[in-house]
PDB file of C-alpha atoms and ligand atoms in Angstrom:
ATOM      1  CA  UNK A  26      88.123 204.061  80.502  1.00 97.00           C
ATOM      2  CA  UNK A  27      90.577 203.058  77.794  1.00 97.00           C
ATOM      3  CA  UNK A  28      89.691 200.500  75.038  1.00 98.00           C
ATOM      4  CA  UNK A  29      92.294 198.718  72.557  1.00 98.00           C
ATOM      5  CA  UNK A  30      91.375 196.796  70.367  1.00 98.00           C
ATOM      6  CA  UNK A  31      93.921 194.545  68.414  1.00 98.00           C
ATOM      7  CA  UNK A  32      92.378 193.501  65.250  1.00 98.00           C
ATOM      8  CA  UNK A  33      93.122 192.814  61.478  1.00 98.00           C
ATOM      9  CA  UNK A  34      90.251 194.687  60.475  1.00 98.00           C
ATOM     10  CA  UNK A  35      90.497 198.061  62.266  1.00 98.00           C
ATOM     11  CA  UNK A  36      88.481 199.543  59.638  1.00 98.00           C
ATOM     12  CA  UNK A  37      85.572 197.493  60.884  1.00 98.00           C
ATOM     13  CA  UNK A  38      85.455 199.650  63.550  1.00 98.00           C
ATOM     14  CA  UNK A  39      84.982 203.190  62.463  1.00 97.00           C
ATOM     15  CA  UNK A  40      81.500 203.780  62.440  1.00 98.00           C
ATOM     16  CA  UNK A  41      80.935 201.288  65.311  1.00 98.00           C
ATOM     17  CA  UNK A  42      83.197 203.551  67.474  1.00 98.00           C
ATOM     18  CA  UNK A  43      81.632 206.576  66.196  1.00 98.00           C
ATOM     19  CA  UNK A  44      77.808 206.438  66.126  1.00 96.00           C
ATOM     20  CA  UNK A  45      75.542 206.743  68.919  1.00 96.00           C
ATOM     21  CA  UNK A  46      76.068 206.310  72.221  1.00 97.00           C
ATOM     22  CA  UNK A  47      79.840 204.849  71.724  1.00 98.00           C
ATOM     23  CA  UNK A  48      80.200 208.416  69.958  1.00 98.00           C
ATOM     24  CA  UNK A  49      78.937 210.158  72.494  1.00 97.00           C
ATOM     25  CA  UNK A  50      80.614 208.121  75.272  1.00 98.00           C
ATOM     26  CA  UNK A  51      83.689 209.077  73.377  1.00 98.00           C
ATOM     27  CA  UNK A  52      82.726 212.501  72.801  1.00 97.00           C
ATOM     28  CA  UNK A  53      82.162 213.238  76.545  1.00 97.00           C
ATOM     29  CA  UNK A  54      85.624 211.509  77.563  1.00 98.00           C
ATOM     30  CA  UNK A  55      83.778 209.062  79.037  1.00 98.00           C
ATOM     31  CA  UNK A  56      86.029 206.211  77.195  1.00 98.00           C
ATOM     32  CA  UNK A  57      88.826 206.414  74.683  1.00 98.00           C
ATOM     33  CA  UNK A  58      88.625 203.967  71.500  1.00 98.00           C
ATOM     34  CA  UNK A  59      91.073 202.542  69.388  1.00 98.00           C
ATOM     35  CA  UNK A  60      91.265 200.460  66.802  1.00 98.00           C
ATOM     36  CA  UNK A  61      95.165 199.077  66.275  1.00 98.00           C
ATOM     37  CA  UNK A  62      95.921 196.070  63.482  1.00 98.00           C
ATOM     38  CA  UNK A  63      98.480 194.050  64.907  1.00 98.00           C
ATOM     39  CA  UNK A  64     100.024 193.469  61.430  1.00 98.00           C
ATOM     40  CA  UNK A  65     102.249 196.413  62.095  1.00 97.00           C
ATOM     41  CA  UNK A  66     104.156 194.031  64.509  1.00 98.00           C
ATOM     42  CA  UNK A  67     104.777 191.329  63.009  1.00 97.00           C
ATOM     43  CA  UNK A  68     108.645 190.536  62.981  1.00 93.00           C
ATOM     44  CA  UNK A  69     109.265 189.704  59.310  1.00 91.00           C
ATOM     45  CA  UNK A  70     109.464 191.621  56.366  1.00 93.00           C
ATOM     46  CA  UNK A  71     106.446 190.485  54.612  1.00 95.00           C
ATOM     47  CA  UNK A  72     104.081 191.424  57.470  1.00 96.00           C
ATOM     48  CA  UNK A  73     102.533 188.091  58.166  1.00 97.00           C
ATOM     49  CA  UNK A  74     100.775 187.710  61.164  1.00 98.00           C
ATOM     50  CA  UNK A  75     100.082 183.982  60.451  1.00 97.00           C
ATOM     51  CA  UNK A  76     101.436 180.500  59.504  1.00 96.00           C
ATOM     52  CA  UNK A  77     100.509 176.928  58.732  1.00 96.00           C
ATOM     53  CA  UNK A  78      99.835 174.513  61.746  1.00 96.00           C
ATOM     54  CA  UNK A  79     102.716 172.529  63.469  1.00 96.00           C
ATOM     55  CA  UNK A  80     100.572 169.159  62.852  1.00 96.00           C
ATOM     56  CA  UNK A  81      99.595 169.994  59.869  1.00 95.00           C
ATOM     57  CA  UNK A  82      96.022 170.136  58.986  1.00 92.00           C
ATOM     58  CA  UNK A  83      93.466 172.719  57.519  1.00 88.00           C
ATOM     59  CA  UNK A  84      93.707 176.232  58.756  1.00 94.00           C
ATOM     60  CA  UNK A  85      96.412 179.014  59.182  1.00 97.00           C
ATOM     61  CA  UNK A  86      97.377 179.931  63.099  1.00 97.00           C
ATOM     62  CA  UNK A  87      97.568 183.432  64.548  1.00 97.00           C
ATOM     63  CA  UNK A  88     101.638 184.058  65.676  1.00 97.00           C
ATOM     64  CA  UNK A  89     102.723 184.916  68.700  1.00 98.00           C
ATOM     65  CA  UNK A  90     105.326 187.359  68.065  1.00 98.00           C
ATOM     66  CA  UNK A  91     102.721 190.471  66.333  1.00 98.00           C
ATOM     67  CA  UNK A  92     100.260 189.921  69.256  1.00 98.00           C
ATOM     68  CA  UNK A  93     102.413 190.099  72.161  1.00 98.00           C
ATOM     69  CA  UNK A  94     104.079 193.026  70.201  1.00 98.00           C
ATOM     70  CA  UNK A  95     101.067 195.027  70.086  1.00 98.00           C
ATOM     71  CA  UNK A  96     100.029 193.931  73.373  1.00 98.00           C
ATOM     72  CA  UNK A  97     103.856 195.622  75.025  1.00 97.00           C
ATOM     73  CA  UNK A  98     103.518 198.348  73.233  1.00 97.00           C
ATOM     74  CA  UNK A  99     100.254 199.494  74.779  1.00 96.00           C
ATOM     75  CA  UNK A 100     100.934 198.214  77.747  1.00 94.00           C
ATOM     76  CA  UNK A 101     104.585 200.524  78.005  1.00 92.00           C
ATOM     77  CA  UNK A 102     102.622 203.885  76.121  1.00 88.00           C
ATOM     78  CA  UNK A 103      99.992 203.837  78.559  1.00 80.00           C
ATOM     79  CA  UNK A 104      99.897 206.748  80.941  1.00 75.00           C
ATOM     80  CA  UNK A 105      98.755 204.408  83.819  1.00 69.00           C
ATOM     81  CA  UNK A 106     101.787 202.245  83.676  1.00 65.00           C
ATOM     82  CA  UNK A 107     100.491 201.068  87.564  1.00 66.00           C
ATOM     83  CA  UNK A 108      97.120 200.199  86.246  1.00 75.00           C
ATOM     84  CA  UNK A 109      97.874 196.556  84.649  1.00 91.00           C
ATOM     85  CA  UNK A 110      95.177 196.444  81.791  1.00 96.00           C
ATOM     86  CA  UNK A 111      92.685 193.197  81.069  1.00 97.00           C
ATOM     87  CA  UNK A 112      93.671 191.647  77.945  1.00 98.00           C
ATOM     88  CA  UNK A 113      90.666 189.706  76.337  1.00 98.00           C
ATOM     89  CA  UNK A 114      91.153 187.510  73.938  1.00 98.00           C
ATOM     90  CA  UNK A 115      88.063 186.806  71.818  1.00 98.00           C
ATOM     91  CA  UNK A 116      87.372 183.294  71.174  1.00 97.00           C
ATOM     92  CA  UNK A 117      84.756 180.616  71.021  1.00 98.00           C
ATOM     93  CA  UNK A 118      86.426 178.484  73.438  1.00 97.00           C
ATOM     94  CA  UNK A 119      86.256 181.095  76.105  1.00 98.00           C
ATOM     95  CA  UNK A 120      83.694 181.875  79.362  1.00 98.00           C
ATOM     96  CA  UNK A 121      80.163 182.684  78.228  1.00 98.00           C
ATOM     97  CA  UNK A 122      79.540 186.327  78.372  1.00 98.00           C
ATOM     98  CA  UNK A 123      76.990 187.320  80.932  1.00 97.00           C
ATOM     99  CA  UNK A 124      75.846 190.849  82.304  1.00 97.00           C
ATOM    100  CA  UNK A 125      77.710 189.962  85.453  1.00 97.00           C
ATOM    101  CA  UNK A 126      80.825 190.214  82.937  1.00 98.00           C
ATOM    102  CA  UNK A 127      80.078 193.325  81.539  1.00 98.00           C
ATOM    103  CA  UNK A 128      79.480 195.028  84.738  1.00 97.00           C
ATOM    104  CA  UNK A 129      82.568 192.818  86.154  1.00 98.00           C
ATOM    105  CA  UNK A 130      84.669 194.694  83.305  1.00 98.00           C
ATOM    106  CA  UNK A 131      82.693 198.140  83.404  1.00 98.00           C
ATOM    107  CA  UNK A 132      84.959 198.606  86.566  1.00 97.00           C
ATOM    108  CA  UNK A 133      88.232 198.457  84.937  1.00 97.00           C
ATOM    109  CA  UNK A 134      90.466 201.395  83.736  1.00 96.00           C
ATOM    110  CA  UNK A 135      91.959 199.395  80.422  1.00 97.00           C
ATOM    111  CA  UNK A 136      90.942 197.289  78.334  1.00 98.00           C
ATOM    112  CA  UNK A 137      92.427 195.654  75.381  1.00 98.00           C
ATOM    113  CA  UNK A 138      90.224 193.097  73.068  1.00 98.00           C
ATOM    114  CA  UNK A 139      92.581 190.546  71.124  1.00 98.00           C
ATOM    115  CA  UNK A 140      90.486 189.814  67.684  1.00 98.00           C
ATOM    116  CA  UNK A 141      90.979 186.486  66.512  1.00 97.00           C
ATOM    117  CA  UNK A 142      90.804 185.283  62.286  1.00 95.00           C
ATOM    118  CA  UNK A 143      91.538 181.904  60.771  1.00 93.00           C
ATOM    119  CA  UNK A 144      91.963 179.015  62.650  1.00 93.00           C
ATOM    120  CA  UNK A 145      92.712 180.526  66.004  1.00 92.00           C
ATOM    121  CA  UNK A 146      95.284 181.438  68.244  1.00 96.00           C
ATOM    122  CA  UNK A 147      99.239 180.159  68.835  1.00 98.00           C
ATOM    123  CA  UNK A 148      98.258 178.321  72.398  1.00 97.00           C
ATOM    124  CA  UNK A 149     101.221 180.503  74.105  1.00 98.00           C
ATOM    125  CA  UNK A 150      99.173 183.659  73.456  1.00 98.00           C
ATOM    126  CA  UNK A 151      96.852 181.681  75.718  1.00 97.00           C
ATOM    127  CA  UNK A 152      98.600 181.048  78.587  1.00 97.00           C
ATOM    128  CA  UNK A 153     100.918 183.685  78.997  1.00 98.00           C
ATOM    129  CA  UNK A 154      99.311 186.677  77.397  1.00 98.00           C
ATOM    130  CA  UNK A 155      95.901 187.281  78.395  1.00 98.00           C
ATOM    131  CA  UNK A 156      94.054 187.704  81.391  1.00 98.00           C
ATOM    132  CA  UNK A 157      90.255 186.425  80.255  1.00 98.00           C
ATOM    133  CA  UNK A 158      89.216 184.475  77.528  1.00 98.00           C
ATOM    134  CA  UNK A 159      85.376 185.206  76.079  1.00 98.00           C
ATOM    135  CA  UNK A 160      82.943 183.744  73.979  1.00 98.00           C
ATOM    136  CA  UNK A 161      80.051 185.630  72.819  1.00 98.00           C
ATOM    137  CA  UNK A 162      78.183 182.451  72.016  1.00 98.00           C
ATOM    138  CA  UNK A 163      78.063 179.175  70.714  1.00 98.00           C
ATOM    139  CA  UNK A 164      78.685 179.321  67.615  1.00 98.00           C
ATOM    140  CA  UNK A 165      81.687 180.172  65.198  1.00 98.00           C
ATOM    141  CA  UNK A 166      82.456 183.664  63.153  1.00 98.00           C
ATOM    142  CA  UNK A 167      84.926 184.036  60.783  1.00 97.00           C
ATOM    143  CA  UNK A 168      86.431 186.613  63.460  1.00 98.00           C
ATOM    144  CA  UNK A 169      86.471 188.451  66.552  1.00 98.00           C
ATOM    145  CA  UNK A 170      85.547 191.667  65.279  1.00 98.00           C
ATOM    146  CA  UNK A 171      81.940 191.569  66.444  1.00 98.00           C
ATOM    147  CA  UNK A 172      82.133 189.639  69.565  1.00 98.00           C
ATOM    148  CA  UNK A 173      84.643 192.543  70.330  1.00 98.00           C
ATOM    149  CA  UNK A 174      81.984 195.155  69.354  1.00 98.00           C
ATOM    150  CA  UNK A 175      79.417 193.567  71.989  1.00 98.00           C
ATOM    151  CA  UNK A 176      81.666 192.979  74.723  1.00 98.00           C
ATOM    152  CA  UNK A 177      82.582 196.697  73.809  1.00 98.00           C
ATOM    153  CA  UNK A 178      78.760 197.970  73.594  1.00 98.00           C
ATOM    154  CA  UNK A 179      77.731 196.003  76.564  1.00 98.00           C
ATOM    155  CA  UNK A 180      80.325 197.301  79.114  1.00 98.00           C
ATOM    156  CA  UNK A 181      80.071 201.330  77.500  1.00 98.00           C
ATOM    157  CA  UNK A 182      75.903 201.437  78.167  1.00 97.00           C
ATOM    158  CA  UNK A 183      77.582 200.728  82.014  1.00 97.00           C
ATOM    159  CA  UNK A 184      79.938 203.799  82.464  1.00 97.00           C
ATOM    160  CA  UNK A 185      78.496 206.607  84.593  1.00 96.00           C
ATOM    161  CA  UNK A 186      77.080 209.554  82.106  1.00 96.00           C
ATOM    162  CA  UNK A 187      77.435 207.233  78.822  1.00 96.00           C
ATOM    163  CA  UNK A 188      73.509 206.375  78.334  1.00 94.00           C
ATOM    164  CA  UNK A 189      72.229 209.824  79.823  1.00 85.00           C
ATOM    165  CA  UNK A 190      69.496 207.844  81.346  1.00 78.00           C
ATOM    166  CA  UNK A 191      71.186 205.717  84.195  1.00 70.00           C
ATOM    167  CA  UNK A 192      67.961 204.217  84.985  1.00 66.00           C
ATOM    168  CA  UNK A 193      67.358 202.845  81.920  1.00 75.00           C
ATOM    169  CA  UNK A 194      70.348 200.052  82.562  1.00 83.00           C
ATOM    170  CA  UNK A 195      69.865 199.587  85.928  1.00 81.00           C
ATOM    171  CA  UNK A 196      66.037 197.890  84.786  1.00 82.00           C
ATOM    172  CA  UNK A 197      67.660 196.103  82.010  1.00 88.00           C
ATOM    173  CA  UNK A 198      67.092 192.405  81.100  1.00 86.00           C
ATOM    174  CA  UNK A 199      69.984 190.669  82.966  1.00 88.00           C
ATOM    175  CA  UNK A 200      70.939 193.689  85.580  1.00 87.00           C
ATOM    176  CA  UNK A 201      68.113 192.800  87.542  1.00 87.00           C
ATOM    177  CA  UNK A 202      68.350 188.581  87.206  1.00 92.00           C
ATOM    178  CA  UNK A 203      64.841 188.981  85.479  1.00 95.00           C
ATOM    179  CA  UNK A 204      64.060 189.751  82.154  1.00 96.00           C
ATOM    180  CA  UNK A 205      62.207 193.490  81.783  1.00 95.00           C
ATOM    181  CA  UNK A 206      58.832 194.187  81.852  1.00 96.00           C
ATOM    182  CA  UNK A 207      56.920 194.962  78.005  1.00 97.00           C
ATOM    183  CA  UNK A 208      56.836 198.565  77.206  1.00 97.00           C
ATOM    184  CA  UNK A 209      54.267 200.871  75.583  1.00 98.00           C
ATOM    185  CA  UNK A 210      53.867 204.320  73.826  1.00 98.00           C
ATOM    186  CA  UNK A 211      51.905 206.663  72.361  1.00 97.00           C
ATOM    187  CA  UNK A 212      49.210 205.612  71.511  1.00 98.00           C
ATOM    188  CA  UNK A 213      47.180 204.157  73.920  1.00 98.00           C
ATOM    189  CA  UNK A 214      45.239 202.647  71.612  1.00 98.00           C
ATOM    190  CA  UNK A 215      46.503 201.124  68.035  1.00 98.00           C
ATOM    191  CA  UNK A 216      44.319 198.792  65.747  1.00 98.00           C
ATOM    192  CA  UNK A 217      42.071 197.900  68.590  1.00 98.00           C
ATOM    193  CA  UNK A 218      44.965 196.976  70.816  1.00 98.00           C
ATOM    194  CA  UNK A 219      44.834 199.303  74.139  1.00 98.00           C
ATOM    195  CA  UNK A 220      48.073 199.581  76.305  1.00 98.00           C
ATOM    196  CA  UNK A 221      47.060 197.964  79.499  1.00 98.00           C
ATOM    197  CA  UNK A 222      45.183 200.493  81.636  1.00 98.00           C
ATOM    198  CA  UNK A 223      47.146 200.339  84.621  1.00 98.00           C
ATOM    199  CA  UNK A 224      49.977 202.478  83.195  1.00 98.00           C
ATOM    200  CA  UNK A 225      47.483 204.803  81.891  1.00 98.00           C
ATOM    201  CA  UNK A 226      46.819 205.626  85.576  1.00 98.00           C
ATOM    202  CA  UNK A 227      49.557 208.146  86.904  1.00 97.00           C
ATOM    203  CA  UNK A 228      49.444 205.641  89.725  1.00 98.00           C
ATOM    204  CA  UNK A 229      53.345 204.778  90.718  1.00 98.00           C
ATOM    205  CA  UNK A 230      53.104 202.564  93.156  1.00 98.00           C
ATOM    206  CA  UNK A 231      50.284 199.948  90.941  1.00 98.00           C
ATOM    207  CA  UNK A 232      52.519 200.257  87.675  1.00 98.00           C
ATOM    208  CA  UNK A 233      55.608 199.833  89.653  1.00 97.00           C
ATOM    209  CA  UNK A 234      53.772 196.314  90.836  1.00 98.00           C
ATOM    210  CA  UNK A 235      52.747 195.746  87.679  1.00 98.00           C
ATOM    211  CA  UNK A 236      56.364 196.156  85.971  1.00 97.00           C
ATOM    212  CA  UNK A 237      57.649 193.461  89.073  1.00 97.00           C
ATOM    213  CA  UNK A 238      54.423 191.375  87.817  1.00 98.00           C
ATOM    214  CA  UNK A 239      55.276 191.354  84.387  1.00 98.00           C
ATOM    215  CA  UNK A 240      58.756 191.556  84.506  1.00 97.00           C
ATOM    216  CA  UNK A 241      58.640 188.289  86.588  1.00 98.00           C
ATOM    217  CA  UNK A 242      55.703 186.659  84.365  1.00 98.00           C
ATOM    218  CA  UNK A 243      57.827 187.490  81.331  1.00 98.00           C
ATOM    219  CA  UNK A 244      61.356 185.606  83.163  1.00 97.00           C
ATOM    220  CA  UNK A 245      58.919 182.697  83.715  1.00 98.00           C
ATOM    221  CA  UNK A 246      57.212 181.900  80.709  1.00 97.00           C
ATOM    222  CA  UNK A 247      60.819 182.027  78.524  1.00 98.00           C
ATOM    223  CA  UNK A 248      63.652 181.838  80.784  1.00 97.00           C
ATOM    224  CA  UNK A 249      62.544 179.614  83.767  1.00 97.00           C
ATOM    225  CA  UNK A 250      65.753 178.603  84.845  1.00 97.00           C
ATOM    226  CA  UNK A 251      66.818 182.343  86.325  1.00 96.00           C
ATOM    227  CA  UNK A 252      64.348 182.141  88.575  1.00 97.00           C
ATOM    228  CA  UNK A 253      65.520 181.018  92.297  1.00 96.00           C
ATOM    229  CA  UNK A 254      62.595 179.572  93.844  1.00 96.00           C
ATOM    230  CA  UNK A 255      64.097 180.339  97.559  1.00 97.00           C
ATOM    231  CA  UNK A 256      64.446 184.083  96.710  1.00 95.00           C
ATOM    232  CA  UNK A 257      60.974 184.603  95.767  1.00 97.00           C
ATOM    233  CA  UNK A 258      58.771 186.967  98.339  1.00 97.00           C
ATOM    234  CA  UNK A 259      55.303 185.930  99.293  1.00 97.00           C
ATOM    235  CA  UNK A 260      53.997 188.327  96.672  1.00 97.00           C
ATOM    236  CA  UNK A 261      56.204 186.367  94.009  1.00 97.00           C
ATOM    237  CA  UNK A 262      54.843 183.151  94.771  1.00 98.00           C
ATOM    238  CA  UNK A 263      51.409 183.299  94.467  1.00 98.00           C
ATOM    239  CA  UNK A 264      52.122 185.965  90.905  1.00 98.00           C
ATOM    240  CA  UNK A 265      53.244 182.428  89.938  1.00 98.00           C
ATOM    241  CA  UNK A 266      50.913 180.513  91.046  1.00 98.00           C
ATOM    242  CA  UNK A 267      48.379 182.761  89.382  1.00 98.00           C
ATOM    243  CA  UNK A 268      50.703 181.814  85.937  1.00 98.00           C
ATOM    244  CA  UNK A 269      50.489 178.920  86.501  1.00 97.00           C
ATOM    245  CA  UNK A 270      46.875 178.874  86.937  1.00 97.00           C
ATOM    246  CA  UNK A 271      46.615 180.816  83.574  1.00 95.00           C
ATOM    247  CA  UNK A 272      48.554 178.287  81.367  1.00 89.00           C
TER     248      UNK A 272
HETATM  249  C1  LIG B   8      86.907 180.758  62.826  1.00 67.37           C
HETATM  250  S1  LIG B   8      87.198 181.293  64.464  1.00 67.37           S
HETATM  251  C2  LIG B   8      88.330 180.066  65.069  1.00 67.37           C
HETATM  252  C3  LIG B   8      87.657 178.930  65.763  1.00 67.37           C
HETATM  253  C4  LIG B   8      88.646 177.926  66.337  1.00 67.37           C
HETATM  254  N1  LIG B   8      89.228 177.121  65.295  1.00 67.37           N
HETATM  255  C5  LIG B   8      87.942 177.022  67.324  1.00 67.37           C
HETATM  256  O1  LIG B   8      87.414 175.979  66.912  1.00 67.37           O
HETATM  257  O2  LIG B   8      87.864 177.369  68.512  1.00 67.37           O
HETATM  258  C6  LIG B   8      88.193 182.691  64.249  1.00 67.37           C
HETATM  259  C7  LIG B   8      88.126 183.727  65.346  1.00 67.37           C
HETATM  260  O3  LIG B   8      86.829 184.272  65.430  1.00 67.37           O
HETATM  261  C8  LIG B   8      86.566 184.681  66.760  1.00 67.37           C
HETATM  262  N2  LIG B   8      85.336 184.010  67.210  1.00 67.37           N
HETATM  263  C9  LIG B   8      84.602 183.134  66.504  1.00 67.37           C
HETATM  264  N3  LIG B   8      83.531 182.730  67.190  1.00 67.37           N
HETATM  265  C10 LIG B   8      83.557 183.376  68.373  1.00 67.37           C
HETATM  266  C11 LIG B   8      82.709 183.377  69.520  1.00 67.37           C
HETATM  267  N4  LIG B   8      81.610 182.618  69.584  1.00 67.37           N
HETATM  268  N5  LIG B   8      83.036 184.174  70.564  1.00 67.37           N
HETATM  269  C12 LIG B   8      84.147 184.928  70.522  1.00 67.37           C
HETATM  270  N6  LIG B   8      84.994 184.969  69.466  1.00 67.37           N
HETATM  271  C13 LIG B   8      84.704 184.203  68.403  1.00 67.37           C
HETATM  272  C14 LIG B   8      87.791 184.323  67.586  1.00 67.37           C
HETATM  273  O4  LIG B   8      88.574 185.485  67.728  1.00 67.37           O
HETATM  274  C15 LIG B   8      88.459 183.261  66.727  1.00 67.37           C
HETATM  275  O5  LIG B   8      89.840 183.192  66.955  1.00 67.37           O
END
């Protein structure tokens, strides 16, 4: 996979793309990274990327003419000319970011992240530029910088051979529509607190019910509302009624 990112700030990125398992992703030629500031399109000889509001008000407005710029340009030096790339663009206006996202994009061969600053975007970079629009959240940063390095994160842990330990995202809060189970180490027992003996028994087929217990005890006490009462197995329903029972 191939990941652009068009940013202001590309030396925000270095040790992001770098350490850990984006390194090693990279390292393997599992994905590609780069980092490109869009400033080094911008049409006019004092570099701006930016201008006041038609409207006026408060706030200074991303142009169109550096983004789309950058944008062509990556688009025309890719070697995969036939593979049209999805062009994100970062914002707080945009469609929640969910697992089912990051797996959606996991599946792609390009991607290029569009880091907003200021006030926003010029509305035409909207509609005729990009192919998604994502918010991380809802809130407001000062950029898109690190909703780009999450989106970024969360679709690398997905590419075949990047984690080393497949099954480690396949159980993952979200990739299973539960939240995961608790985990213990070493040691079994720390300031009076024992890990639960079950998993102390070499016994896969009782922890492997007690991870589906726990992981489903854990979805229900803080995130109720992922649970789909018509998809639940016999087993399911009366773990819940036992909850429930317990509270
Ligand atoms: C200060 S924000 C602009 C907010 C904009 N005026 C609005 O109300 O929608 C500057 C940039 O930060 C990024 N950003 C801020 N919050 C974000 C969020 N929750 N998700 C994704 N990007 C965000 C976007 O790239 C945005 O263009």
């Amino acid at each position: 996979m191939r990941i652009d990112v068009l940013t202001l700030f590309p030396e925000m990125f270095g040790s992001f793309f770098e350490a850990s398992i984006m390194g090693k992703a990279q390292e393997k030629g599992i994905v590609q990274f780069q980092a490109v500031n869009f400033r080094s399109f911008s049409t006019n000889k004092h570099q701006t990327v930016d201008d006041y509001p038609y409207g006026g008000g408060g706030g200074m407005v991303l142009k169109p003419e550096p983004i789309f710029g950058a944008v062509e340009n990556l688009v025309s030096a890719s070697d995969r000319p036939a593979a049209s790339p999805r062009v994100i663009l970062l914002c707080p206006q945009g469609e929640p970011y969910h697992q089912r996202k990051a797996e959606e994009l996991s599946r792609e061969e390009h991607l290029i992240l569009v880091c907003g600053h200021y006030e926003g975007y010029d509305e035409r970079i909207r509609e005729h530029l990009v192919t998604d629009e994502i918010s991380i959240g809802d809130y407001v940063l000062t950029g898109g910088e690190i909703p780009a390095m999450t989106i970024i994160d969360s679709v690398v842990r997905l590419l075949p051979g990047a984690l080393g330990n497949e099954s480690s995202a396949i159980t993952d809060s979200h990739s299973t529509g539960r939240l995961e189970y608790p985990h213990y180490t070493r040691p079994a027992v720390y300031r009076d607190w024992a890990v639960p003996d079950v998993l102390l028994s070499g016994h896969h087929e009782r922890i492997e019910e007690w991870r589906q217990k726990e992981s489903l005890r854990r979805t229900w006490q803080r995130r109720r509302e992922m649970i789909n009462p018509d998809k639940l197995t016999k087993a399911e329903k009366s773990w819940i009624a036992e909850f429930e029972r317990e509270t």
